[in-house]
């Protein structure tokens, strides 16, 4: 979609793609954004609909057209801030998980306007994801909580089908095919084979020295990326035979002018994989996002500061729209959440070459 968001011409696109600094001047703001900090973004895999979770206790669903224009289509409420949201594989259901210790689901396919509670924990739910149930065509919900457990839910039942105890509070969780990766406090990374979901396939300490902020699975489910509060990202493979390909790199750091020995370090808040090319984005508290080729260990493109911390990101199903939330990430406490703090979701039209891997990169 070279005309997406009104791009001018292929010549312009090619010139921009050859430059390592990206252009955000044509990025379009989502209409009627949430009224408080944005915690999560999730695109449907079946249509151009975006779910947005917020500290204002709501999950909103927007429809986005080819010009980047958006229209609110539905919303549902929690009783406390919403920390995570996700779509079912068929694009019919949206689930939010929040500080009210509950997961709530809106069944858009059934025309529902009110969400029903589908999960409960003893502490806030930090992460929600749909998974394919082992040996069944049904999808199940998985929830990760600060109560140090991950639970599996059959949406037709009121109690959890199984509970997986973790070492510490669940901070981040991602799923791809049969791979589930759980990041907890104290830097534990738990790998689960969803063919055997009630035990850890492998547990490791994060290769990064500081708190884990986000994990994101490779598109081929052979590994995952980890982002931490220290301005660093790690690429990790599941199997030991691939461990030679593991590495970490610095990102989201800046050197103040005329201070050679000083580096300002920012949290990596979000990592999103491109659904077509397998490259990935990082976004952080420094207010920038970047596209990377993990195979070539190369940054494809970096973007100027967007004017506030980036709290969440997501690619749409075709990889031609990149959504990012310019919103307070609470990294400096409540005192820094002022009325001047921006709170918006921006839509970036991904041009043809922006996320393509280097031609010399080996295909996974």
Coordinates of C-alpha atoms in Angstrom, one line a residue, residues 10-361:
X10 CA 7.8 5.4 -4.8
X11 CA 10.9 7.6 -5.4
X12 CA 10.3 9.4 -2.2
X13 CA 9.8 6.1 -0.4
X14 CA 13.1 4.7 -1.8
X15 CA 15.0 7.8 -0.8
X16 CA 13.7 7.7 2.7
X17 CA 14.3 4.0 3.0
X18 CA 18.0 4.4 2.1
X19 CA 18.4 6.9 4.9
X20 CA 18.9 5.4 8.4
X21 CA 16.8 8.1 10.0
X22 CA 13.1 7.6 9.5
X23 CA 10.3 10.1 8.9
X24 CA 7.4 10.5 11.4
X25 CA 6.0 13.7 9.9
X26 CA 3.1 11.8 8.2
X27 CA 2.2 9.7 11.2
X28 CA -1.5 10.0 12.1
X29 CA -3.0 10.3 15.6
X30 CA -5.8 7.9 16.6
X31 CA -9.1 9.8 17.1
X32 CA -10.6 10.1 20.6
X33 CA -7.7 8.3 22.5
X34 CA -7.9 7.1 26.1
X35 CA -8.1 9.7 28.9
X36 CA -5.2 8.2 30.9
X37 CA -1.9 6.4 30.3
X38 CA -2.0 3.7 27.6
X39 CA -0.7 0.3 28.8
X40 CA -1.1 -2.0 25.7
X41 CA -2.0 -2.1 22.0
X42 CA -3.2 -5.1 20.0
X43 CA -4.2 -5.5 16.4
X44 CA -6.7 -8.1 15.2
X45 CA -5.2 -10.7 13.0
X46 CA -8.4 -10.8 10.9
X47 CA -9.2 -7.1 10.2
X48 CA -7.9 -3.5 10.7
X49 CA -9.1 -3.2 14.2
X50 CA -6.9 -2.0 17.1
X51 CA -7.6 -2.6 20.8
X52 CA -6.2 -0.1 23.2
X53 CA -5.9 -0.8 27.0
X54 CA -5.6 2.2 29.4
X55 CA -5.2 3.2 33.0
X56 CA -8.6 4.9 32.6
X57 CA -10.1 1.5 33.2
X58 CA -11.2 0.9 29.6
X59 CA -10.4 -1.2 26.6
X60 CA -11.3 0.6 23.4
X61 CA -11.6 -0.9 19.9
X62 CA -11.0 1.3 16.8
X63 CA -11.4 0.6 13.1
X64 CA -8.6 2.0 10.9
X65 CA -8.8 2.8 7.2
X66 CA -6.1 3.0 4.5
X67 CA -5.7 6.7 5.1
X68 CA -4.9 6.2 8.8
X69 CA -8.3 7.6 9.8
X70 CA -9.8 5.9 12.9
X71 CA -13.2 5.4 14.4
X72 CA -14.1 4.1 17.8
X73 CA -16.3 1.0 17.4
X74 CA -16.6 -0.4 20.9
X75 CA -15.3 -0.2 24.5
X76 CA -15.7 -2.1 27.7
X77 CA -14.8 -1.2 31.3
X78 CA -12.8 -2.7 34.2
X79 CA -13.0 -1.7 37.8
X80 CA -9.4 -0.5 37.9
X81 CA -6.6 0.3 35.3
X82 CA -6.3 -2.2 32.4
X83 CA -2.7 -3.5 32.0
X84 CA -3.0 -5.8 28.9
X85 CA -5.3 -6.7 26.0
X86 CA -5.4 -9.2 23.2
X87 CA -7.6 -10.6 20.4
X88 CA -8.7 -14.2 19.8
X89 CA -7.3 -15.8 16.6
X90 CA -10.7 -15.5 14.8
X91 CA -10.9 -11.7 15.5
X92 CA -14.2 -12.1 17.3
X93 CA -13.2 -11.6 20.9
X94 CA -11.2 -9.0 22.8
X95 CA -9.9 -9.6 26.4
X96 CA -8.5 -7.1 28.9
X97 CA -6.6 -7.9 32.1
X98 CA -6.2 -5.4 34.9
X99 CA -5.6 -4.2 38.3
X100 CA -9.1 -5.3 39.4
X101 CA -7.6 -8.8 39.4
X102 CA -9.9 -9.8 36.6
X103 CA -9.8 -10.6 32.9
X104 CA -12.9 -9.5 31.0
X105 CA -14.0 -10.4 27.5
X106 CA -16.1 -8.6 24.9
X107 CA -17.6 -11.0 22.3
X108 CA -17.8 -8.8 19.2
X109 CA -18.8 -11.8 17.0
X110 CA -21.9 -12.3 19.1
X111 CA -22.7 -8.6 19.0
X112 CA -22.2 -8.2 22.8
X113 CA -21.9 -4.7 24.2
X114 CA -21.1 -5.7 27.8
X115 CA -17.9 -7.6 28.8
X116 CA -18.1 -10.7 30.9
X117 CA -15.5 -11.7 33.5
X118 CA -13.6 -14.8 32.3
X119 CA -10.7 -15.0 34.7
X120 CA -9.7 -14.0 38.3
X121 CA -6.4 -13.8 40.3
X122 CA -5.4 -12.9 43.8
X123 CA -3.5 -9.9 42.5
X124 CA -3.6 -7.7 39.4
X125 CA -3.4 -9.4 36.0
X126 CA -0.5 -8.1 34.1
X127 CA -0.7 -10.1 30.8
X128 CA -3.4 -11.8 28.8
X129 CA -3.0 -14.0 25.7
X130 CA -5.1 -16.4 23.7
X131 CA -3.5 -19.8 23.0
X132 CA -4.6 -22.9 21.0
X133 CA -5.8 -25.5 23.4
X134 CA -3.8 -28.8 23.2
X135 CA -5.7 -31.4 21.2
X136 CA -8.6 -29.1 20.5
X137 CA -9.9 -26.6 18.0
X138 CA -10.9 -24.3 20.8
X139 CA -8.8 -21.4 22.0
X140 CA -8.0 -20.9 25.6
X141 CA -7.0 -17.8 27.6
X142 CA -3.8 -17.6 29.5
X143 CA -3.3 -14.9 32.2
X144 CA -0.2 -13.9 34.1
X145 CA -0.4 -12.1 37.4
X146 CA 1.5 -10.4 40.2
X147 CA 0.2 -13.2 42.4
X148 CA 3.1 -15.2 40.9
X149 CA 0.9 -17.5 38.8
X150 CA 0.0 -18.2 35.2
X151 CA -3.5 -19.6 34.7
X152 CA -5.2 -21.3 31.8
X153 CA -8.9 -20.7 31.2
X154 CA -11.5 -22.5 29.2
X155 CA -13.9 -19.7 28.4
X156 CA -16.9 -22.0 29.0
X157 CA -15.9 -22.6 32.6
X158 CA -15.7 -20.3 35.6
X159 CA -12.6 -21.7 37.2
X160 CA -9.1 -22.1 35.8
X161 CA -8.3 -25.4 34.0
X162 CA -4.7 -25.3 35.3
X163 CA -2.3 -23.1 37.3
X164 CA 1.4 -22.7 36.7
X165 CA 3.2 -21.3 39.8
X166 CA 6.1 -18.9 39.0
X167 CA 9.1 -17.9 41.1
X168 CA 8.0 -14.2 41.2
X169 CA 5.4 -11.7 39.9
X170 CA 4.7 -12.0 36.2
X171 CA 5.8 -8.8 34.4
X172 CA 5.5 -9.9 30.8
X173 CA 4.3 -12.8 28.7
X174 CA 4.2 -13.7 25.1
X175 CA 2.9 -16.6 23.0
X176 CA 3.7 -17.8 19.5
X177 CA 2.4 -21.2 18.2
X178 CA 3.4 -23.7 21.0
X179 CA 6.0 -21.4 22.6
X180 CA 5.1 -19.3 25.6
X181 CA 7.7 -17.1 27.4
X182 CA 7.1 -15.6 30.8
X183 CA 9.3 -12.9 32.3
X184 CA 9.0 -12.3 36.1
X185 CA 10.5 -10.2 38.8
X186 CA 14.1 -11.1 39.8
X187 CA 14.9 -11.6 36.1
X188 CA 13.5 -15.2 35.7
X189 CA 12.6 -16.2 32.2
X190 CA 10.4 -19.3 32.0
X191 CA 9.9 -21.1 28.7
X192 CA 6.8 -23.3 28.3
X193 CA 6.0 -25.8 25.6
X194 CA 2.2 -25.4 25.2
X195 CA 2.0 -29.0 24.2
X196 CA 2.8 -29.7 27.9
X197 CA 1.5 -26.5 29.4
X198 CA 1.6 -27.3 33.2
X199 CA 5.4 -27.3 33.6
X200 CA 8.4 -25.3 32.5
X201 CA 10.3 -26.6 29.5
X202 CA 13.2 -24.5 30.6
X203 CA 14.0 -21.7 33.1
X204 CA 16.9 -19.2 32.9
X205 CA 18.0 -15.9 34.4
X206 CA 17.7 -13.1 31.9
X207 CA 21.1 -12.4 30.2
X208 CA 20.4 -8.8 31.0
X209 CA 21.5 -7.5 34.4
X210 CA 18.4 -5.4 35.3
X211 CA 14.6 -5.8 35.5
X212 CA 12.9 -7.4 32.6
X213 CA 10.4 -5.1 30.9
X214 CA 9.2 -7.1 27.9
X215 CA 9.5 -10.4 26.1
X216 CA 8.5 -11.0 22.5
X217 CA 8.5 -14.4 20.7
X218 CA 10.2 -14.8 17.2
X219 CA 7.6 -15.3 14.4
X220 CA 9.0 -18.9 13.9
X221 CA 8.8 -19.6 17.7
X222 CA 12.4 -20.7 17.9
X223 CA 13.3 -18.0 20.4
X224 CA 12.4 -14.6 21.8
X225 CA 13.7 -11.1 22.5
X226 CA 14.0 -9.5 25.9
X227 CA 14.0 -5.8 26.7
X228 CA 15.0 -4.4 30.1
X229 CA 15.1 -1.1 32.0
X230 CA 18.8 -0.7 31.3
X231 CA 18.5 0.3 27.6
X232 CA 19.4 -3.1 26.4
X233 CA 17.8 -5.9 24.3
X234 CA 18.7 -9.6 24.2
X235 CA 18.0 -12.1 21.4
X236 CA 17.7 -15.6 22.9
X237 CA 17.0 -19.0 21.3
X238 CA 15.1 -21.8 23.0
X239 CA 17.3 -24.7 22.2
X240 CA 20.9 -25.0 23.4
X241 CA 22.1 -26.0 19.9
X242 CA 21.3 -22.5 18.7
X243 CA 22.9 -20.7 21.7
X244 CA 25.8 -19.5 19.6
X245 CA 23.3 -17.1 17.9
X246 CA 22.3 -15.5 21.2
X247 CA 23.4 -11.9 21.7
X248 CA 22.5 -8.6 23.4
X249 CA 22.9 -5.0 22.3
X250 CA 22.5 -1.5 23.7
X251 CA 19.7 0.7 22.6
X252 CA 17.6 3.6 23.8
X253 CA 20.5 5.4 25.2
X254 CA 21.8 8.9 24.6
X255 CA 25.1 10.7 25.2
X256 CA 24.6 14.3 26.5
X257 CA 26.6 16.9 24.5
X258 CA 30.2 17.4 25.6
X259 CA 30.0 14.6 28.2
X260 CA 31.9 11.7 26.8
X261 CA 31.8 9.5 29.9
X262 CA 28.0 10.0 30.6
X263 CA 25.2 8.0 29.0
X264 CA 21.5 8.4 29.7
X265 CA 19.9 5.0 29.8
X266 CA 16.2 4.4 29.2
X267 CA 13.9 1.5 29.5
X268 CA 13.0 -0.7 26.6
X269 CA 9.2 -0.8 27.0
X270 CA 8.0 -2.6 23.9
X271 CA 9.3 -5.1 21.3
X272 CA 7.1 -6.0 18.3
X273 CA 8.0 -8.4 15.5
X274 CA 7.0 -7.6 11.9
X275 CA 4.5 -10.3 10.7
X276 CA 6.0 -10.6 7.2
X277 CA 9.7 -9.9 7.4
X278 CA 10.6 -11.2 10.9
X279 CA 12.5 -8.0 11.8
X280 CA 11.5 -6.2 14.9
X281 CA 10.9 -2.9 16.6
X282 CA 12.0 -1.6 20.0
X283 CA 10.5 1.4 21.7
X284 CA 11.4 3.1 24.9
X285 CA 11.3 5.7 27.6
X286 CA 13.5 8.0 25.5
X287 CA 10.6 8.5 23.1
X288 CA 12.1 6.8 20.1
X289 CA 11.4 3.6 18.2
X290 CA 13.8 1.7 15.9
X291 CA 13.6 -1.2 13.5
X292 CA 16.2 -4.0 13.7
X293 CA 17.3 -7.0 11.7
X294 CA 18.2 -9.6 14.3
X295 CA 19.8 -12.0 11.8
X296 CA 22.2 -9.4 10.5
X297 CA 22.6 -7.7 14.0
X298 CA 21.9 -4.4 12.3
X299 CA 19.7 -1.4 12.9
X300 CA 17.5 -0.9 9.8
X301 CA 16.1 2.5 10.8
X302 CA 15.8 4.8 13.8
X303 CA 13.3 7.5 14.3
X304 CA 13.4 10.9 16.0
X305 CA 11.9 11.5 19.4
X306 CA 8.1 11.5 19.3
X307 CA 7.9 14.0 22.3
X308 CA 7.1 11.6 25.1
X309 CA 7.8 8.1 26.4
X310 CA 6.5 5.2 24.2
X311 CA 4.6 2.7 26.4
X312 CA 3.4 0.2 23.8
X313 CA 3.6 -0.8 20.1
X314 CA 2.0 -3.1 17.6
X315 CA 2.2 -4.0 13.9
X316 CA -1.1 -4.7 12.1
X317 CA -1.6 -8.1 10.4
X318 CA 0.0 -7.0 7.1
X319 CA 2.9 -5.2 8.7
X320 CA 2.1 -1.9 6.9
X321 CA 0.8 0.0 9.9
X322 CA 2.9 0.4 13.1
X323 CA 1.0 1.8 16.1
X324 CA 2.8 3.3 19.0
X325 CA 1.5 4.9 22.2
X326 CA 3.0 8.2 23.3
X327 CA 2.1 8.0 26.9
X328 CA 3.5 8.1 30.4
X329 CA 5.1 4.8 31.4
X330 CA 5.2 5.5 35.1
X331 CA 8.9 5.0 35.3
X332 CA 9.4 8.1 37.5
X333 CA 6.3 7.6 39.7
X334 CA 3.0 9.5 39.9
X335 CA 4.6 12.9 40.4
X336 CA 5.8 13.1 36.8
X337 CA 2.4 12.3 35.3
X338 CA 1.4 15.9 34.7
X339 CA -1.4 17.5 32.6
X340 CA 1.3 18.4 30.0
X341 CA 2.3 14.7 29.5
X342 CA 1.2 13.6 26.0
X343 CA -1.3 10.7 25.8
X344 CA -2.0 9.5 22.3
X345 CA -1.7 6.6 19.8
X346 CA 0.1 7.3 16.6
X347 CA -0.1 5.3 13.4
X348 CA 3.0 5.1 11.2
X349 CA 2.6 3.9 7.6
X350 CA 5.4 1.3 7.2
X351 CA 7.0 1.9 3.7
X352 CA 8.1 -1.1 1.6
X353 CA 11.8 -1.0 2.6
X354 CA 11.6 0.2 6.2
X355 CA 11.4 -3.2 7.8
X356 CA 12.9 -5.5 5.2
X357 CA 16.0 -7.4 6.3
X358 CA 19.3 -6.9 4.7
X359 CA 19.6 -9.0 1.5
X360 CA 22.7 -10.8 2.8
X361 CA 20.9 -12.0 6.0

